[in-house]
Amino acid sequence: MGRSIRLVVVALVAALAVAACGGKEEAPATQAAPDASTPKVVDDGTLAAGEQISAPKGDVVLTVSGDIGTANKGRKLELDLASLEKMRRVRLEAAEPFLKRRVVFEGVLLSDLLEVAGVPDSASKVSLTALDDYKVDFTVADVRSSQMLLATKADGKHMEVDHSGPIRIVFPDSSTLGRNPDLWIWSVATMKVA
Amino acid sequence: MADPHRIPRRRRGPLQVALSGVLVALVLVVEVLILQAYANVNRTTAIFGEQSFLNSTLVNAQREALLLEDEIEDLPTTSDLKGVRIRRGLLVNQLRQAEGQIGDAQVAQTLAQARQDLALIDRHLSRIEADPSRVSLRVEVAAMKPAAHRLLVSIKQLFDTKEQALFGAVSGALNARKSSERLLVGLSALVLLVGLALALSLRQRVRKDFARAYAALTVEVDERKAAEQALRASEERFRSLVQNSSDVISIVDADGAVRYHSESVRRVLGYDPGELVDGDPLTLVHPDDRERVARFVAEAGLRPGVTAAETWRVRHRDGTWLHSETVAANLLEDPNVRGLVLNTRDVSDRKELEAQLVHQAFHDGLTGLANRTLFTERVEHALARSDRAELAVLFIDLDDFKHVNDSLGHAAGDQLLVAAARRLQGCLRPSDTAARLGGDEFAVLLERVTDADAAGGVAARILDTLHQPFGLNGRTIPIKASLGAAVGRPGAHEADELLRNADVAMYAAKAGGKDRYELFHPDMHEDMLQRLELEAELRHVADRDQLVLHYQPIVELVSGRITRVEALVRWDHPSKGLLPPSAFIPLAEEQGLIGPIGRWVLLQACLQAQRWQDQFPDAPPLSVHVNLSGRQLEEQQLVGEVVQALETAKLSPRLLTLEITESVLVSDIEAMSARLRELKGLGVHLAIDDFGTGYSSLSYLRRFPIDMLKIDKAFVDGIGRGREDTALAHAIIKLSHTLQLHAVAEGIEEAEQAASLIALGCRDGQGYHFSRPLTAAAMTELLGKTLAAGGFHLPNAAAPVESLSG
């Protein structure tokens, strides 16, 4: 008589186990090699913090304003791709949420940019605006801890506007912020520090 | 074998099987549905996410398209070609994003259209770059505008479609979800119900099973309890059997030491069980039996199983010896015992009974003397002895014991026998053996007698002792016996021979007149043989005309006239000559041969009397006297025989007188009285023969219809020898007168006697003085002679002499 009860219990447990397994269906398909997915310095660059940045010669890709210590046009700091690429360059491989594939990005750490722009320790917020007026805010702390990258190249090539260029924010796989695709702002045009 | 207490493991009932199956199926269905719903939710979420992303992308694309259109329209004024290109890039990026999100046909078609429009715009923008003139600008812008607008419209259409699809998908997913939830709820409720039903049914089942198991358990517990009780009861019973058994149960080690005695040893032997344990059991056994007991125990220890019962003597604490019977069971191999179990019982009573039975088998129940078997054995034993000492066997037969038995009853007869036995024993040495051989016959074995005379001495002493008066029923009677003695010697005689010799001697004593003893001598054997021969011949004496009647006249004393004749039977034996009645009548009576003899005598006497009547018709009638024996009187047919004899002879009954002896009358007074009255009724006369010698009392003379007394010769002999004897004869005669009986004196041998009898008033007499018994012919002759004198007058009849009486 105990067998029938046992049978029911076993069936229930099995069913629950199957259900539990079902819950893990969406686990990450592939784990990137740690060396590729962690930001790696490609070139230490020539532009260091505290240095004067000359006015851009090419198209300005990023205008930094707000609470910054370094400016080259009034109170603003205008940067073209060449200026940006003089800074310490970093490469990382990340899962691009919109293309849904891994892309090797190259660019500067946004935190490095804050140093170069002479953002003081008192600054707390970084607001980024894209060419299409899309806007994302980060805390300075997040910027410094998350190793988010202001990418200038994807898969070794500079990016056109129709390919989310010329510069965009990307996150390493390890970053929790990066799990929100809304924060992957592309065609970044301005940065305001407050 | 199936254990009946085992709870049967039954399969589940069909209801439970069905319920379980349904429940499992339902649970699985529910699980599948839940998983499906989960997957649906995920998919819905994914789809929703994709759609909303697509939508937002499309919204962005619309915006970019709108801004592109605006910027293109404004281009003539702003000339911001770069701004248009950026806007175009942003739009393319958005469309690319949208394309990446959902690659469906509509999107692809819209995007393909958009790409054509964008290519058109690019071409015009390139022309403007090549020719940045106003005119060109206007022309190109005008040419671009429809494309820009078409772009906007198609994106908007796509958005509208996609937005509608999104809401449709969302509401469809929600609806699907709702219905699947309803199904789930329903199924869950069903699962609960089925589960509940199953639980209830199982509970009922479990209860039933439990009840059954409990019942089975109860039964088993009860049975076990009962079994335990039975075991305990059996143990107690066994214990009580052992404890209360009249038997002593002992356990003895292989080496013979006692390990245990049951409680009953106290009752049987008077010892505490503890007193005897560890002791040597042989100390209690009779010394003569010890060796046998030791052997018994040793043999019991060698063989498994139970021995046969052995008996031996065991001493009770009080010193008496008991007969015990013991059975041994060898339980040396039994781990519970490891010893011999002896079961001993007191069989003293049985032994005593056996002894009693043995005693009874060899002893006479009445007197306690040895019986014939034991006596014979003793004689054989004595004759087998090696010392060759002589021994004597005495046979003793009480005289006339039958009369005592008949007249005083069997109880008195038994008393007499017991007294005789006691007296007999009193005459003997302890080594001698007295025995009762049966009836009134006794025997004595005298061991180690010096000679025949010594045996004779003992015989005489025995007769003397028996003679001493014996009080019986207020009367004093002497015990008289005839005794025969025979002396034998081991090697010379056999037991049978010796006993026969003593018997022969005893018969000789009886034949010699009773109340005496005879020592055996070989001649007696001859006599005995003759007697036996006689006996054989006697059987046919009546048929073979060997009997003859002699007649003795009875004379009227005063006149000498023959008034009567007594018929006396003689056996004319072919070799021995004439034999008197005393030589064969007792023998005939003894052998039951008296009947034919008596009939013959009666008939012949009557015929002869009638013959004389015919021969001497003028003479006064002559009565004939016939003697009847006791045996004859006992015979029923006697009266008929008398009648027949009288009728055959045509003799008048009054001329027949039947003589009977006194002793016959005392045997059975009532029967005899009736018989005599019958005879008297025939008209015959009755006379008492040998009057005065028996045990008669005077009273019966009045009770019996007697006519005549015949005074015994003993009294007649005394007449004239002394005053007392004469007075006795006188008294008898006077008695007959008083009773008005006819008196006849017997055995008159002398004239003086006859004269005296006349003087005493005796009327008739007979004897040698007048005539010996004569043959019929001689008697006829005598009668003829005497008739001449005017009757049967005897010539030598005494003339009346002087009266003595005065």
mmCIF file with all atom_site columns, C-alpha atoms in Angstrom, chain A residues 1 3-5 7-8 11-12 14-20 22-26 59-60 96-100 131-134 161-165 168 181-182 186-187, chain B residues 9-12 16 20 23-24 27-28 31 34-35 38-39 42 50 53 60 63-64 67 82 85-90 92-94 96-97 100-101 198 202 205-206 209:
data_model
loop_
_atom_site.group_PDB
_atom_site.id
_atom_site.type_symbol
_atom_site.label_atom_id
_atom_site.label_alt_id
_atom_site.label_comp_id
_atom_site.label_asym_id
_atom_site.label_entity_id
_atom_site.label_seq_id
_atom_site.pdbx_PDB_ins_code
_atom_site.Cartn_x
_atom_site.Cartn_y
_atom_site.Cartn_z
_atom_site.occupancy
_atom_site.B_iso_or_equiv
_atom_site.pdbx_formal_charge
_atom_site.auth_seq_id
_atom_site.auth_comp_id
_atom_site.auth_asym_id
_atom_site.auth_atom_id
_atom_site.pdbx_PDB_model_num
ATOM 1  C CA . MET A 1 1   ? 0.000  0.000  0.000   1.00 0.00 ? 1   MET A CA 1
ATOM 2  C CA . ARG A 1 3   ? 4.056  1.779  -2.848  1.00 0.00 ? 3   ARG A CA 1
ATOM 3  C CA . SER A 1 4   ? 1.235  3.764  -4.358  1.00 0.00 ? 4   SER A CA 1
ATOM 4  C CA . ILE A 1 5   ? 2.028  6.727  -2.121  1.00 0.00 ? 5   ILE A CA 1
ATOM 5  C CA . LEU A 1 7   ? 4.869  6.295  -6.603  1.00 0.00 ? 7   LEU A CA 1
ATOM 6  C CA . VAL A 1 8   ? 2.935  9.536  -6.387  1.00 0.00 ? 8   VAL A CA 1
ATOM 7  C CA . ALA A 1 11  ? 6.249  11.351 -9.751  1.00 0.00 ? 11  ALA A CA 1
ATOM 8  C CA . LEU A 1 12  ? 5.830  14.733 -8.065  1.00 0.00 ? 12  LEU A CA 1
ATOM 9  C CA . ALA A 1 14  ? 10.457 14.079 -10.783 1.00 0.00 ? 14  ALA A CA 1
ATOM 10 C CA . ALA A 1 15  ? 8.012  16.607 -12.176 1.00 0.00 ? 15  ALA A CA 1
ATOM 11 C CA . LEU A 1 16  ? 9.398  19.350 -9.932  1.00 0.00 ? 16  LEU A CA 1
ATOM 12 C CA . ALA A 1 17  ? 12.945 18.441 -10.896 1.00 0.00 ? 17  ALA A CA 1
ATOM 13 C CA . VAL A 1 18  ? 12.048 18.712 -14.547 1.00 0.00 ? 18  VAL A CA 1
ATOM 14 C CA . ALA A 1 19  ? 10.399 22.065 -13.844 1.00 0.00 ? 19  ALA A CA 1
ATOM 15 C CA . ALA A 1 20  ? 13.517 23.274 -12.001 1.00 0.00 ? 20  ALA A CA 1
ATOM 16 C CA . GLY A 1 22  ? 13.353 24.100 -17.206 1.00 0.00 ? 22  GLY A CA 1
ATOM 17 C CA . GLY A 1 23  ? 14.092 27.287 -15.212 1.00 0.00 ? 23  GLY A CA 1
ATOM 18 C CA . LYS A 1 24  ? 17.758 27.139 -16.121 1.00 0.00 ? 24  LYS A CA 1
ATOM 19 C CA . GLU A 1 25  ? 17.109 27.013 -19.813 1.00 0.00 ? 25  GLU A CA 1
ATOM 20 C CA . GLU A 1 26  ? 18.355 30.542 -20.460 1.00 0.00 ? 26  GLU A CA 1
ATOM 21 C CA . ASP A 1 59  ? 35.413 65.971 -36.958 1.00 0.00 ? 59  ASP A CA 1
ATOM 22 C CA . VAL A 1 60  ? 34.554 66.401 -33.324 1.00 0.00 ? 60  VAL A CA 1
ATOM 23 C CA . GLU A 1 96  ? 26.925 42.975 -28.386 1.00 0.00 ? 96  GLU A CA 1
ATOM 24 C CA . PRO A 1 97  ? 23.300 42.871 -27.265 1.00 0.00 ? 97  PRO A CA 1
ATOM 25 C CA . PHE A 1 98  ? 21.756 44.146 -30.476 1.00 0.00 ? 98  PHE A CA 1
ATOM 26 C CA . LEU A 1 99  ? 23.772 42.226 -32.993 1.00 0.00 ? 99  LEU A CA 1
ATOM 27 C CA . LYS A 1 100 ? 23.690 39.321 -30.585 1.00 0.00 ? 100 LYS A CA 1
ATOM 28 C CA . LEU A 1 131 ? 23.428 62.077 -31.976 1.00 0.00 ? 131 LEU A CA 1
ATOM 29 C CA . ASP A 1 132 ? 19.751 61.138 -31.932 1.00 0.00 ? 132 ASP A CA 1
ATOM 30 C CA . ASP A 1 133 ? 19.392 62.837 -28.538 1.00 0.00 ? 133 ASP A CA 1
ATOM 31 C CA . TYR A 1 134 ? 19.218 59.499 -26.687 1.00 0.00 ? 134 TYR A CA 1
ATOM 32 C CA . VAL A 1 161 ? 26.906 56.488 -37.868 1.00 0.00 ? 161 VAL A CA 1
ATOM 33 C CA . ASP A 1 162 ? 24.820 53.801 -39.567 1.00 0.00 ? 162 ASP A CA 1
ATOM 34 C CA . HIS A 1 163 ? 26.866 51.250 -37.599 1.00 0.00 ? 163 HIS A CA 1
ATOM 35 C CA . SER A 1 164 ? 26.306 52.888 -34.170 1.00 0.00 ? 164 SER A CA 1
ATOM 36 C CA . GLY A 1 165 ? 29.419 54.999 -34.636 1.00 0.00 ? 165 GLY A CA 1
ATOM 37 C CA . ARG A 1 168 ? 29.723 54.095 -28.436 1.00 0.00 ? 168 ARG A CA 1
ATOM 38 C CA . PRO A 1 181 ? 21.066 46.965 -23.217 1.00 0.00 ? 181 PRO A CA 1
ATOM 39 C CA . ASP A 1 182 ? 19.559 50.442 -22.690 1.00 0.00 ? 182 ASP A CA 1
ATOM 40 C CA . TRP A 1 186 ? 25.681 54.304 -29.369 1.00 0.00 ? 186 TRP A CA 1
ATOM 41 C CA . SER A 1 187 ? 26.614 57.351 -31.528 1.00 0.00 ? 187 SER A CA 1
ATOM 42 C CA . ARG B 2 9   ? 0.275  -8.761 1.392   1.00 0.00 ? 9   ARG B CA 1
ATOM 43 C CA . ARG B 2 10  ? -2.604 -8.027 -0.875  1.00 0.00 ? 10  ARG B CA 1
ATOM 44 C CA . ARG B 2 11  ? -2.268 -6.082 -4.033  1.00 0.00 ? 11  ARG B CA 1
ATOM 45 C CA . ARG B 2 12  ? -3.850 -2.699 -4.120  1.00 0.00 ? 12  ARG B CA 1
ATOM 46 C CA . GLN B 2 16  ? -6.580 2.552  -5.642  1.00 0.00 ? 16  GLN B CA 1
ATOM 47 C CA . SER B 2 20  ? -3.101 6.358  -8.419  1.00 0.00 ? 20  SER B CA 1
ATOM 48 C CA . LEU B 2 23  ? -3.345 11.097 -10.041 1.00 0.00 ? 23  LEU B CA 1
ATOM 49 C CA . VAL B 2 24  ? 0.045  10.431 -11.595 1.00 0.00 ? 24  VAL B CA 1
ATOM 50 C CA . VAL B 2 27  ? 0.189  15.498 -11.968 1.00 0.00 ? 27  VAL B CA 1
ATOM 51 C CA . LEU B 2 28  ? 2.246  14.888 -15.092 1.00 0.00 ? 28  LEU B CA 1
ATOM 52 C CA . GLU B 2 31  ? 3.517  19.641 -14.676 1.00 0.00 ? 31  GLU B CA 1
ATOM 53 C CA . ILE B 2 34  ? 3.065  24.402 -15.946 1.00 0.00 ? 34  ILE B CA 1
ATOM 54 C CA . LEU B 2 35  ? 6.239  23.956 -17.897 1.00 0.00 ? 35  LEU B CA 1
ATOM 55 C CA . TYR B 2 38  ? 6.424  28.850 -18.050 1.00 0.00 ? 38  TYR B CA 1
ATOM 56 C CA . ALA B 2 39  ? 7.868  28.420 -21.483 1.00 0.00 ? 39  ALA B CA 1
ATOM 57 C CA . ASN B 2 42  ? 9.255  33.194 -21.351 1.00 0.00 ? 42  ASN B CA 1
ATOM 58 C CA . GLU B 2 50  ? 11.573 41.730 -29.104 1.00 0.00 ? 50  GLU B CA 1
ATOM 59 C CA . PHE B 2 53  ? 12.358 46.657 -28.881 1.00 0.00 ? 53  PHE B CA 1
ATOM 60 C CA . ASN B 2 60  ? 13.166 55.747 -33.351 1.00 0.00 ? 60  ASN B CA 1
ATOM 61 C CA . ARG B 2 63  ? 11.632 59.787 -35.732 1.00 0.00 ? 63  ARG B CA 1
ATOM 62 C CA . GLU B 2 64  ? 14.861 59.644 -37.641 1.00 0.00 ? 64  GLU B CA 1
ATOM 63 C CA . LEU B 2 67  ? 13.809 64.342 -38.894 1.00 0.00 ? 67  LEU B CA 1
ATOM 64 C CA . LYS B 2 82  ? 26.436 66.754 -42.897 1.00 0.00 ? 82  LYS B CA 1
ATOM 65 C CA . ARG B 2 85  ? 24.044 62.428 -43.610 1.00 0.00 ? 85  ARG B CA 1
ATOM 66 C CA . ILE B 2 86  ? 24.231 61.919 -39.810 1.00 0.00 ? 86  ILE B CA 1
ATOM 67 C CA . ARG B 2 87  ? 20.458 61.703 -39.696 1.00 0.00 ? 87  ARG B CA 1
ATOM 68 C CA . ARG B 2 88  ? 20.500 59.243 -42.559 1.00 0.00 ? 88  ARG B CA 1
ATOM 69 C CA . GLY B 2 89  ? 23.140 57.212 -40.669 1.00 0.00 ? 89  GLY B CA 1
ATOM 70 C CA . LEU B 2 90  ? 21.080 57.206 -37.547 1.00 0.00 ? 90  LEU B CA 1
ATOM 71 C CA . VAL B 2 92  ? 19.972 53.348 -41.236 1.00 0.00 ? 92  VAL B CA 1
ATOM 72 C CA . ASN B 2 93  ? 21.355 52.246 -37.886 1.00 0.00 ? 93  ASN B CA 1
ATOM 73 C CA . GLN B 2 94  ? 17.818 52.106 -36.519 1.00 0.00 ? 94  GLN B CA 1
ATOM 74 C CA . ARG B 2 96  ? 19.552 47.814 -39.220 1.00 0.00 ? 96  ARG B CA 1
ATOM 75 C CA . GLN B 2 97  ? 18.667 47.333 -35.611 1.00 0.00 ? 97  GLN B CA 1
ATOM 76 C CA . GLY B 2 100 ? 18.485 42.467 -36.732 1.00 0.00 ? 100 GLY B CA 1
ATOM 77 C CA . GLN B 2 101 ? 15.576 42.092 -34.347 1.00 0.00 ? 101 GLN B CA 1
ATOM 78 C CA . LEU B 2 198 ? -6.848 8.250  -3.021  1.00 0.00 ? 198 LEU B CA 1
ATOM 79 C CA . LEU B 2 202 ? -5.763 4.433  1.195   1.00 0.00 ? 202 LEU B CA 1
ATOM 80 C CA . ARG B 2 205 ? -7.369 0.442  3.258   1.00 0.00 ? 205 ARG B CA 1
ATOM 81 C CA . VAL B 2 206 ? -4.611 1.086  5.725   1.00 0.00 ? 206 VAL B CA 1
ATOM 82 C CA . ASP B 2 209 ? -5.027 -3.677 6.799   1.00 0.00 ? 209 ASP B CA 1
#
